[in-house]
PDB file of C-alpha atoms in Angstrom:
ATOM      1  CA  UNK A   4      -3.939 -39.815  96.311  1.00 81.00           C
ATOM      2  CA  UNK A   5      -1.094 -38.183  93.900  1.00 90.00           C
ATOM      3  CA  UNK A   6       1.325 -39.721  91.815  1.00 91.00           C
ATOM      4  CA  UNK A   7       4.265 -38.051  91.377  1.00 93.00           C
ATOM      5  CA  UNK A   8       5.967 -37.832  87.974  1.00 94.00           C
ATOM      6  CA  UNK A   9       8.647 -40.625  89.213  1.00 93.00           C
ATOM      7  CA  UNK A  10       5.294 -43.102  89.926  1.00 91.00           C
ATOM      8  CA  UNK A  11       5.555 -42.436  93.796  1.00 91.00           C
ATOM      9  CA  UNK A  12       2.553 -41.825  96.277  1.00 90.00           C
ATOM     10  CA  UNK A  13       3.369 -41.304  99.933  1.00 91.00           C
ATOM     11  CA  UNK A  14       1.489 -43.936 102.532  1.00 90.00           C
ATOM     12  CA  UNK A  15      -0.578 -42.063 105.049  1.00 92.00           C
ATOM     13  CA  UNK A  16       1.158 -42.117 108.248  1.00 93.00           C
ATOM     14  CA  UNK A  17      -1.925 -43.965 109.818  1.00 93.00           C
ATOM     15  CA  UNK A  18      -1.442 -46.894 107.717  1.00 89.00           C
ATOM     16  CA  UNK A  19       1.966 -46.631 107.664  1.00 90.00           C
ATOM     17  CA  UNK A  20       1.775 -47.176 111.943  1.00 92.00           C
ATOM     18  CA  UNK A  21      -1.285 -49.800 111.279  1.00 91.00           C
ATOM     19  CA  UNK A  22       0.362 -51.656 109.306  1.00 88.00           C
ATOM     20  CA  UNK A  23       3.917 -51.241 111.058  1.00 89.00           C
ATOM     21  CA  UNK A  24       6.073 -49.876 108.045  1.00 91.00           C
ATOM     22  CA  UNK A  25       9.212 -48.316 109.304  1.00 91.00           C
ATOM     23  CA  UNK A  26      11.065 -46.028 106.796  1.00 88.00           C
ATOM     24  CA  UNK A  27      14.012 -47.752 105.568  1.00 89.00           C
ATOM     25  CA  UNK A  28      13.321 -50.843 107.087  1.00 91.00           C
ATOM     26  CA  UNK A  29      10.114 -52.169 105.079  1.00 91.00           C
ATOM     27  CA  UNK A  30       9.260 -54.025 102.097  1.00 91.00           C
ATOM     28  CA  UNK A  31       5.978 -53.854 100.690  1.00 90.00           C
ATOM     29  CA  UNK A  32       4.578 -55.528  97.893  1.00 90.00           C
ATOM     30  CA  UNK A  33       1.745 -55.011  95.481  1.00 90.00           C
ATOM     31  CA  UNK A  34      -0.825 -58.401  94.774  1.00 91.00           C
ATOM     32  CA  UNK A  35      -3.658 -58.430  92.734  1.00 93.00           C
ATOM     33  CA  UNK A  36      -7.053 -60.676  93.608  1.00 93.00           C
ATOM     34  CA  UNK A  37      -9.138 -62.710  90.787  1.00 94.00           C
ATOM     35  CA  UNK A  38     -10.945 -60.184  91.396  1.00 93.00           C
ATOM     36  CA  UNK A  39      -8.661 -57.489  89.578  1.00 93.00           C
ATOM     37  CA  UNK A  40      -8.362 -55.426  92.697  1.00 93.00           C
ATOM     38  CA  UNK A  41      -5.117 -54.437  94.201  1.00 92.00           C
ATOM     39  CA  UNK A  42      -3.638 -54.564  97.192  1.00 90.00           C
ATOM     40  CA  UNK A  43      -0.724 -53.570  99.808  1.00 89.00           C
ATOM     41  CA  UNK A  44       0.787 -55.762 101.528  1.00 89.00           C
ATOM     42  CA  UNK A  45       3.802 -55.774 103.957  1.00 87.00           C
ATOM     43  CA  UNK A  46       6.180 -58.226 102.590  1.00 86.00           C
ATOM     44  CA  UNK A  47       7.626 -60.984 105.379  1.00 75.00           C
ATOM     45  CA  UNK A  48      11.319 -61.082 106.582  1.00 62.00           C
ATOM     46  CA  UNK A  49      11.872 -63.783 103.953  1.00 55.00           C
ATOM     47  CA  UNK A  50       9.874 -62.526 100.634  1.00 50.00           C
ATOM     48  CA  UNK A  51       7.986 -64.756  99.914  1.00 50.00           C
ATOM     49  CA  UNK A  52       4.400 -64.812 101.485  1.00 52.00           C
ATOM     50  CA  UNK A  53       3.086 -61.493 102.443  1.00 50.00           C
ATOM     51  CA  UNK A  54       2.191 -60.490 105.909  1.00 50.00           C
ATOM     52  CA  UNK A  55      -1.434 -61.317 106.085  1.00 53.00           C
ATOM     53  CA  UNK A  56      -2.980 -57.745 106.946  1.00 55.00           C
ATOM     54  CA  UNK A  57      -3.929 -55.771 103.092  1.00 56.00           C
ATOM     55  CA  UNK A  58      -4.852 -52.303 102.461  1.00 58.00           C
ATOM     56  CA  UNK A  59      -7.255 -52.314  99.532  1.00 61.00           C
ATOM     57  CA  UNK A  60      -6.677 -49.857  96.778  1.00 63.00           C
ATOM     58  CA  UNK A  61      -9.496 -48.071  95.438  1.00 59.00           C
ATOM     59  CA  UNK A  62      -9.071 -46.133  92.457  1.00 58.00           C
TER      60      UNK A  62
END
């Protein structure tokens, strides 16, 4: 996956429609393990416990 020079990647639009992230209308949020990996998760209505479904970053 690319990073842009302003820090941006774009969200496949499989996982996008997995993990129901509208344009516009979603929050995600980043969260680390203690295992040092990193994750994305949807962030709920009222920010502050993640939806419980992750993508797992791999870099």
């Amino acid at each position: 996956m690319h990073v842009t020079s302003k820090g941006q990647v774009t969200i496949p639009q499989n996982v996008r429609e997995n993990m129901g992230i509208q344009p516009a209308q979603t929050e995600i949020d980043f969260m680390q393990d203690d295992t040092g990996r990193w994750y994305i998760v949807k962030a709920s209505s009222h920010k502050k416990e993640p939806a419980t479904f992750a993508l797992t970053l791999k870099w």
